[in-house]
mmCIF file of the C-alpha atoms, coordinates in Angstrom:
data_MODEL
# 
_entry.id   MODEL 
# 
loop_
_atom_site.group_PDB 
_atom_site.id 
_atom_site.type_symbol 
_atom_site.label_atom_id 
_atom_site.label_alt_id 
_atom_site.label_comp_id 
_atom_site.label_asym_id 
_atom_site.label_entity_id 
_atom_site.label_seq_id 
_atom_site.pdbx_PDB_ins_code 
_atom_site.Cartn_x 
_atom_site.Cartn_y 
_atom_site.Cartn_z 
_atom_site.occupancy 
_atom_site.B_iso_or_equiv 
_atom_site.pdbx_formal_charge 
_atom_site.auth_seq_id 
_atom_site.auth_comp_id 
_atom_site.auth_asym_id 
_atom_site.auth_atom_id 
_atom_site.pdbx_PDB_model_num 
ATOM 1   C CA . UNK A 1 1   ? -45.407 -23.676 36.262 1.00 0.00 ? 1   UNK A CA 1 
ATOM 2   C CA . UNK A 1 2   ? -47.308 -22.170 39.119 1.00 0.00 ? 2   UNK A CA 1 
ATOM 3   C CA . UNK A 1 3   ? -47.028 -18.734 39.868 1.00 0.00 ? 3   UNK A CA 1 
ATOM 4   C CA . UNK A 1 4   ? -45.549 -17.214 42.883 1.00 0.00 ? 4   UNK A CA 1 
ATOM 5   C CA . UNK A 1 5   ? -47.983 -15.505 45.475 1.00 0.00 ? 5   UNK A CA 1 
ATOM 6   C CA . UNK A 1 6   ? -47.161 -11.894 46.771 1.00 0.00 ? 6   UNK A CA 1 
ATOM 7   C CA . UNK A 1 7   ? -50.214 -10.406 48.589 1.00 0.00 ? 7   UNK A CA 1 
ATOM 8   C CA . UNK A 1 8   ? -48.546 -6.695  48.962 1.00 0.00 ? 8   UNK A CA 1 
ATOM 9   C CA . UNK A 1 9   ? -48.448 -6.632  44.740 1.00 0.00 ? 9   UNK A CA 1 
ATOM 10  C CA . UNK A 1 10  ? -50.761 -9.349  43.378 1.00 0.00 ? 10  UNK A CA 1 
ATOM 11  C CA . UNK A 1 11  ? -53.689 -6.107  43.365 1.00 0.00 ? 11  UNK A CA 1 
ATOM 12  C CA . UNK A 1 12  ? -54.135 -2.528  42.537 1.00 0.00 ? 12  UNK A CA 1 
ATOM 13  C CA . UNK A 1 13  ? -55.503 -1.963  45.878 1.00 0.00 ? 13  UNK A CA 1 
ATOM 14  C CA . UNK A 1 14  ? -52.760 -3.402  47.354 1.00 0.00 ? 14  UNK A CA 1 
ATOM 15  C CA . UNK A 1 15  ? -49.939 -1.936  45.506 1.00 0.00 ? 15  UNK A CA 1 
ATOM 16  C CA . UNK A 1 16  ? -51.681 1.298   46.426 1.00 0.00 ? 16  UNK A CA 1 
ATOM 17  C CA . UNK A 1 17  ? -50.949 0.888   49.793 1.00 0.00 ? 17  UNK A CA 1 
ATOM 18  C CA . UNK A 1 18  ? -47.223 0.864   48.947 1.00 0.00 ? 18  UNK A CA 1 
ATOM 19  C CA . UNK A 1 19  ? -44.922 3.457   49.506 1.00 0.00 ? 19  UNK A CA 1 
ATOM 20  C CA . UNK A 1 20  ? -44.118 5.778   46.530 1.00 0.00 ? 20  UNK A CA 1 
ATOM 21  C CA . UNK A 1 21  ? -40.637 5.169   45.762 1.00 0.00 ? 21  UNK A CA 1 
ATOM 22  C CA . UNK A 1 22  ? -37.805 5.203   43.403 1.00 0.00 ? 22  UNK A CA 1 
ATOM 23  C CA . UNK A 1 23  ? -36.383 1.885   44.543 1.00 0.00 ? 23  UNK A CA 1 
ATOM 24  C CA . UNK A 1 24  ? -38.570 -1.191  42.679 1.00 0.00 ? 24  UNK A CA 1 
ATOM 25  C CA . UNK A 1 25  ? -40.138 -3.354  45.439 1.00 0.00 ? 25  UNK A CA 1 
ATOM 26  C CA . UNK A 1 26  ? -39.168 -7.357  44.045 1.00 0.00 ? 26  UNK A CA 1 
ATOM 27  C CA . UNK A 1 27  ? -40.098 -10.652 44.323 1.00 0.00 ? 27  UNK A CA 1 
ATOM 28  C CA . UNK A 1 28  ? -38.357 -13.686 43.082 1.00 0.00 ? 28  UNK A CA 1 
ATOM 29  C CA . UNK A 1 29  ? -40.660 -15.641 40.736 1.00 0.00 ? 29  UNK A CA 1 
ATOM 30  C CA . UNK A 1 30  ? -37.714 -18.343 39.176 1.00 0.00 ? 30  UNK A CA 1 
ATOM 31  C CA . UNK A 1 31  ? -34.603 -18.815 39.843 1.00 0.00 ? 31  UNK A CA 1 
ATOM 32  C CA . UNK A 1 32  ? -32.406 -16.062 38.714 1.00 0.00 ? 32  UNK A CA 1 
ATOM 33  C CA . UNK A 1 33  ? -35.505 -14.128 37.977 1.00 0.00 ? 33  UNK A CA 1 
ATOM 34  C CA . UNK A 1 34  ? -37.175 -11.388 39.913 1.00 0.00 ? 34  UNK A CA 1 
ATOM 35  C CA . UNK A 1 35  ? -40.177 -9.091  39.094 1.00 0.00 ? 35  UNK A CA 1 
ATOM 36  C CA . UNK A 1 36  ? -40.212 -5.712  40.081 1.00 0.00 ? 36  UNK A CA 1 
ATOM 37  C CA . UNK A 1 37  ? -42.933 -3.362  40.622 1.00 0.00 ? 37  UNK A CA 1 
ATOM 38  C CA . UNK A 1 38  ? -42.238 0.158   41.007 1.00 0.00 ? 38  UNK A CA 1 
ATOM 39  C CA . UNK A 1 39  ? -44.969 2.354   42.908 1.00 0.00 ? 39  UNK A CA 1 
ATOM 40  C CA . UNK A 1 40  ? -45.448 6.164   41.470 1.00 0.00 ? 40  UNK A CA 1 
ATOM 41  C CA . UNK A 1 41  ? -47.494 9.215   41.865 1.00 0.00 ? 41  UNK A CA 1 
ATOM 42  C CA . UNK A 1 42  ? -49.419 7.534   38.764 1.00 0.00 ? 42  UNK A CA 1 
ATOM 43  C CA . UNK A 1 43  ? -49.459 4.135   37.383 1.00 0.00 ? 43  UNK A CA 1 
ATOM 44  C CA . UNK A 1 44  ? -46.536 1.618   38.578 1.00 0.00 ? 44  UNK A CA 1 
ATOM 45  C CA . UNK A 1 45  ? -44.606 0.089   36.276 1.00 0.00 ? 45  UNK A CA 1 
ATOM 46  C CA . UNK A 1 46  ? -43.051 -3.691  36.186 1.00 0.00 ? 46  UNK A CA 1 
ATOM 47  C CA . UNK A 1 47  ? -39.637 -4.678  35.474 1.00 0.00 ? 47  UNK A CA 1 
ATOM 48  C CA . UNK A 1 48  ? -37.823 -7.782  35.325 1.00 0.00 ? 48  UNK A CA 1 
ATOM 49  C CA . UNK A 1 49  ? -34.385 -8.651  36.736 1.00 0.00 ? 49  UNK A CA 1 
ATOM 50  C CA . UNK A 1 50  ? -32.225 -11.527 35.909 1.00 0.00 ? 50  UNK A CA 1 
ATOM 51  C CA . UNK A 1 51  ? -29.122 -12.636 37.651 1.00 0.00 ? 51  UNK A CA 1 
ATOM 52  C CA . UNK A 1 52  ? -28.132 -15.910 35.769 1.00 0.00 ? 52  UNK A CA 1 
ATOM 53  C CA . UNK A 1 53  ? -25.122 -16.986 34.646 1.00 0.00 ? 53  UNK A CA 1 
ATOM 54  C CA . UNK A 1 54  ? -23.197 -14.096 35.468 1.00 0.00 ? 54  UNK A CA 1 
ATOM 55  C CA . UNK A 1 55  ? -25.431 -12.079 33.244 1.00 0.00 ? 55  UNK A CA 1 
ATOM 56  C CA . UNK A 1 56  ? -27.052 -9.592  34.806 1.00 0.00 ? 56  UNK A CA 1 
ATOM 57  C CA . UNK A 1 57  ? -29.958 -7.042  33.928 1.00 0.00 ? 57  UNK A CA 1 
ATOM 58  C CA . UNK A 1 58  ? -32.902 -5.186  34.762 1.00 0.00 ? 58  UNK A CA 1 
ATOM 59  C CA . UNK A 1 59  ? -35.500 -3.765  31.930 1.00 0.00 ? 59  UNK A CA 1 
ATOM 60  C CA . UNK A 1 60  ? -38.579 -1.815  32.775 1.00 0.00 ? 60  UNK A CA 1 
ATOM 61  C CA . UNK A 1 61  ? -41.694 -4.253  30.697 1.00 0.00 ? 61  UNK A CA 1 
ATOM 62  C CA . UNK A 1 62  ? -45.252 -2.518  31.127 1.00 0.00 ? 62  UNK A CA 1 
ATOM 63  C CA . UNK A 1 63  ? -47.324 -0.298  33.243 1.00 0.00 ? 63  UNK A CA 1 
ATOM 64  C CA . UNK A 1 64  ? -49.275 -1.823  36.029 1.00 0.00 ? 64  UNK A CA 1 
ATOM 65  C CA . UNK A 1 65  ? -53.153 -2.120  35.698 1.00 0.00 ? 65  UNK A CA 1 
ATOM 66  C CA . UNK A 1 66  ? -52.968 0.273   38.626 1.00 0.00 ? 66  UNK A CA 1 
ATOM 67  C CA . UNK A 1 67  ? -55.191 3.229   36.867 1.00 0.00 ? 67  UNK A CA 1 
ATOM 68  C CA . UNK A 1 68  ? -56.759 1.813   33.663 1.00 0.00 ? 68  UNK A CA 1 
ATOM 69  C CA . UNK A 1 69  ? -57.621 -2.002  32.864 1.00 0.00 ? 69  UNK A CA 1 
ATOM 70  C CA . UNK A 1 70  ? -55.198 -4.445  31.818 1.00 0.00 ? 70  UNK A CA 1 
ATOM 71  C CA . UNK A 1 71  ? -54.348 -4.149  27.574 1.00 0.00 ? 71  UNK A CA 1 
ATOM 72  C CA . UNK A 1 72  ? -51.341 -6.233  26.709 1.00 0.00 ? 72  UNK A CA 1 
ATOM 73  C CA . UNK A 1 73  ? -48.801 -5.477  26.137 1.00 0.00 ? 73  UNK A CA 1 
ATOM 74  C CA . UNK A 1 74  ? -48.801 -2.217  27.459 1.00 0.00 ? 74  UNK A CA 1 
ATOM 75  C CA . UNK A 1 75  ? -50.284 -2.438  30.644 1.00 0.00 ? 75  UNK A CA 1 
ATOM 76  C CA . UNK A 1 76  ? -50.164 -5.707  33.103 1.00 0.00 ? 76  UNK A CA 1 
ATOM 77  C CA . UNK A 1 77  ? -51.569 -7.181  35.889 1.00 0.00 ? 77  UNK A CA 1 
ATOM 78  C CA . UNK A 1 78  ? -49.522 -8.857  38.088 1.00 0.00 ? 78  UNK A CA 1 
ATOM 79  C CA . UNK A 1 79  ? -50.410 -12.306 36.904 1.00 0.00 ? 79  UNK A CA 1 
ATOM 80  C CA . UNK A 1 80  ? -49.754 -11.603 33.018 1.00 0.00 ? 80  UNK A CA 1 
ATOM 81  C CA . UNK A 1 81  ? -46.150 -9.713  34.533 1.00 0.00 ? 81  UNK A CA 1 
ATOM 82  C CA . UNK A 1 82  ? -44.833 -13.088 35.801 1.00 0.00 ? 82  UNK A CA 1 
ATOM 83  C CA . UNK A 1 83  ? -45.772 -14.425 32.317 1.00 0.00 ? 83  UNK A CA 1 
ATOM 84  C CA . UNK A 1 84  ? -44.218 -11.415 30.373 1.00 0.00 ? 84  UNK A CA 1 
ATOM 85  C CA . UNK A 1 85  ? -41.148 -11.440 32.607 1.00 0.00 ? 85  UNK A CA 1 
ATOM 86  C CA . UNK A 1 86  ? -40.283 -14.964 32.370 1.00 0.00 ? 86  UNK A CA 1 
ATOM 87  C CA . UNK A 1 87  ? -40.779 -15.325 28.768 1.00 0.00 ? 87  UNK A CA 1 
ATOM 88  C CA . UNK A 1 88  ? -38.072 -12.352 28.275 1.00 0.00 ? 88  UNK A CA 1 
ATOM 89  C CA . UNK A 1 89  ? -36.011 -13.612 31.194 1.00 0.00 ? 89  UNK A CA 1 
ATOM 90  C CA . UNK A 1 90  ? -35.443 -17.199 28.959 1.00 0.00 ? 90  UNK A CA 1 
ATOM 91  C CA . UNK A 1 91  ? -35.091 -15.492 25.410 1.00 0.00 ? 91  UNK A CA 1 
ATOM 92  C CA . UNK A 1 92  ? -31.724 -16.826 24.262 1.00 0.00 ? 92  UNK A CA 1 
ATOM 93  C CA . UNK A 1 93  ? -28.656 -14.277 23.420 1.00 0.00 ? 93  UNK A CA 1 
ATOM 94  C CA . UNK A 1 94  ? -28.644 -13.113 20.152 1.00 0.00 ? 94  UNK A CA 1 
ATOM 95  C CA . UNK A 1 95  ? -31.886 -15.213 18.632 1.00 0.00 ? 95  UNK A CA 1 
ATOM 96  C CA . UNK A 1 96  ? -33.632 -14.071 16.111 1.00 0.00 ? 96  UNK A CA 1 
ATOM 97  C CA . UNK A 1 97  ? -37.257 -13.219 17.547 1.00 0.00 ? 97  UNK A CA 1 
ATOM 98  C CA . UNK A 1 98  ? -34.841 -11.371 20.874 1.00 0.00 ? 98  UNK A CA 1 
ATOM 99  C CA . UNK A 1 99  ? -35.561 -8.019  20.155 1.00 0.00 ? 99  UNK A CA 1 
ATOM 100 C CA . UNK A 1 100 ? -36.640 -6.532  23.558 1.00 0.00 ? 100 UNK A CA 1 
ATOM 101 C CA . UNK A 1 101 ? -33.904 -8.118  25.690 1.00 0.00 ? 101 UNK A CA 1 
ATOM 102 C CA . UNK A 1 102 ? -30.865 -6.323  26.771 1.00 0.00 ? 102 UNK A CA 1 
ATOM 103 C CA . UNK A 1 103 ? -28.064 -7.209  24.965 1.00 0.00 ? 103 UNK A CA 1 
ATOM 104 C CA . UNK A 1 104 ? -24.670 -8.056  27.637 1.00 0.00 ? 104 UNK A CA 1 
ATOM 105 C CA . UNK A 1 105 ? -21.324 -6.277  27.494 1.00 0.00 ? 105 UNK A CA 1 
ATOM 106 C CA . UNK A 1 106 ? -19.379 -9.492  26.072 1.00 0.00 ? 106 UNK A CA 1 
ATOM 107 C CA . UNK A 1 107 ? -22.316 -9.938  23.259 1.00 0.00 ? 107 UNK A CA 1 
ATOM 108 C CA . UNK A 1 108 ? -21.977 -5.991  22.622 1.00 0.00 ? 108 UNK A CA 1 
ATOM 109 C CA . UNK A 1 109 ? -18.372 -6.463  22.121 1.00 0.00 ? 109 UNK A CA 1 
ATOM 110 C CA . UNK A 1 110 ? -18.788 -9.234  19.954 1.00 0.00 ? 110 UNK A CA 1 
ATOM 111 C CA . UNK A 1 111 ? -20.914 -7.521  17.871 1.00 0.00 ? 111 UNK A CA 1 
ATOM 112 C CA . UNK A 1 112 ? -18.568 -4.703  17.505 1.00 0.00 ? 112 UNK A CA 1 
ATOM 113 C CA . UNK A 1 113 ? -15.423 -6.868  16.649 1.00 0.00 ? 113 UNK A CA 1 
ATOM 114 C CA . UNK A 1 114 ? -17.351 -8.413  13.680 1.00 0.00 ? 114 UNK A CA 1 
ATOM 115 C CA . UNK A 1 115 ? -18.616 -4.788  13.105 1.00 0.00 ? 115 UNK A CA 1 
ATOM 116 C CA . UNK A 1 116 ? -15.010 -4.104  12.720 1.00 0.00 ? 116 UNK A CA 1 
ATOM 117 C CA . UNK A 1 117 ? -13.500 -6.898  10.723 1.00 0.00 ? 117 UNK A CA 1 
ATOM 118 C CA . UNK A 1 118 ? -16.382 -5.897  7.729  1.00 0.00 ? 118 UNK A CA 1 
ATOM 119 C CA . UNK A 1 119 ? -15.482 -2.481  7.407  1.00 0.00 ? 119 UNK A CA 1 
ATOM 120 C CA . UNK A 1 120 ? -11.635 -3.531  7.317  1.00 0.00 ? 120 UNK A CA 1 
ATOM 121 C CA . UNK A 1 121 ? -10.747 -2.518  10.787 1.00 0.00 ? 121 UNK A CA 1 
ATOM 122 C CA . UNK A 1 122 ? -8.757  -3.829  13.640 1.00 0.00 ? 122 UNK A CA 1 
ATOM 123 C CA . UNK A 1 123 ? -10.484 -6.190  16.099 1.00 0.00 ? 123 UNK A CA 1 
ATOM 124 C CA . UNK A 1 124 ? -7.757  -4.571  18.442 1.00 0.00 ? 124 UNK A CA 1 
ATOM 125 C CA . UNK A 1 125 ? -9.981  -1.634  19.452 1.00 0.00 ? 125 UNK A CA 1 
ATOM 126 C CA . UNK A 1 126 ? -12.816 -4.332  20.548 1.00 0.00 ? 126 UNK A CA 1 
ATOM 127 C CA . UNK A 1 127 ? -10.664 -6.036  22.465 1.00 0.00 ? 127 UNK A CA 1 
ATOM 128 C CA . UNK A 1 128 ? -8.603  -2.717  24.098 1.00 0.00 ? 128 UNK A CA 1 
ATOM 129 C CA . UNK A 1 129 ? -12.568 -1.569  24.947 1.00 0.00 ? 129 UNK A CA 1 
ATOM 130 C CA . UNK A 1 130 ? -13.326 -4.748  26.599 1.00 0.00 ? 130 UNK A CA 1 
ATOM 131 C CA . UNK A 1 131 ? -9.831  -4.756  28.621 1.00 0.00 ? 131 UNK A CA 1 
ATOM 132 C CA . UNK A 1 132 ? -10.575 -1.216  29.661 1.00 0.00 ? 132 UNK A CA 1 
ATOM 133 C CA . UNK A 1 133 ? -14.461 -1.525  31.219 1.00 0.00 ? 133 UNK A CA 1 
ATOM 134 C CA . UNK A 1 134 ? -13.596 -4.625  32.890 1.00 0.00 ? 134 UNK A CA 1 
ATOM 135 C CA . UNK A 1 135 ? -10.504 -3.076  34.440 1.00 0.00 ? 135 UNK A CA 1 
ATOM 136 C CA . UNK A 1 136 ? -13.188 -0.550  36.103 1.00 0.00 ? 136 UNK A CA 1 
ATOM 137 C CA . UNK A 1 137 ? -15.513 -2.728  37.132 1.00 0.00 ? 137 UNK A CA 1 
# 
């Protein structure tokens, strides 16, 4: 799959440039999937964010080769990012190698209703938790 182009983050020297700032700056690299890099007094950092499905999260993956050389998986250029951010973007819910992704509020409460029915309690508190956070969101 070819890899999107983004001048102002492909580089260190270019993501120098950048603005120091708390807010990630992102570009879409599938669809439903956007990298993030996020410039700081030191070393950036890269994040993914996926908005598929009604699913929706953000998690913080590496450093960026900004100060030291590239070392998987710990720090990433931009090219190996893409590669590290799809790969976690497309893990499936729940499988068994999906240890790193974020786990959504329905799968969390899932998890806790079974949680409950082994140790002999009510699914009724799952589902009462569930009713309550979406009534605030």
């Amino acid at each position: 799959m070819p890899k999107p182009r983004a001048a102002k983050l492909e580089t260190a020297t270019a993501r120098r440039r950048l603005d120091v700032r708390k807010k990630p700056y992102w570009t879409t690299i599938s669809p439903g999937i956007a990298l993030g890099y996020r410039r700081n007094e030191g070393a950036g950092t890269w994040s993914v964010r996926v908005a598929d499905g009604g699913d929706e999260w953000i998690k913080r993956i590496a450093l960026a080769d900004d100060l030291e050389p590239a070392g998987p998986p710990h720090v990433l250029t931009y090219w190996q990012a893409i590669d590290q951010a799809r790969a976690l973007a497309r893990r499936q819910p729940c499988a068994a190698d999906d240890e790193s992704r974020p786990v959504t509020v329905s799968e969390a409460l899932t998890l806790y209703e079974k949680d409950l029915l082994a140790r002999g309690g009510s699914p009724y508190n799952a589902r009462t938790r569930a009713f309550t956070w979406s009534a605030r969101s």
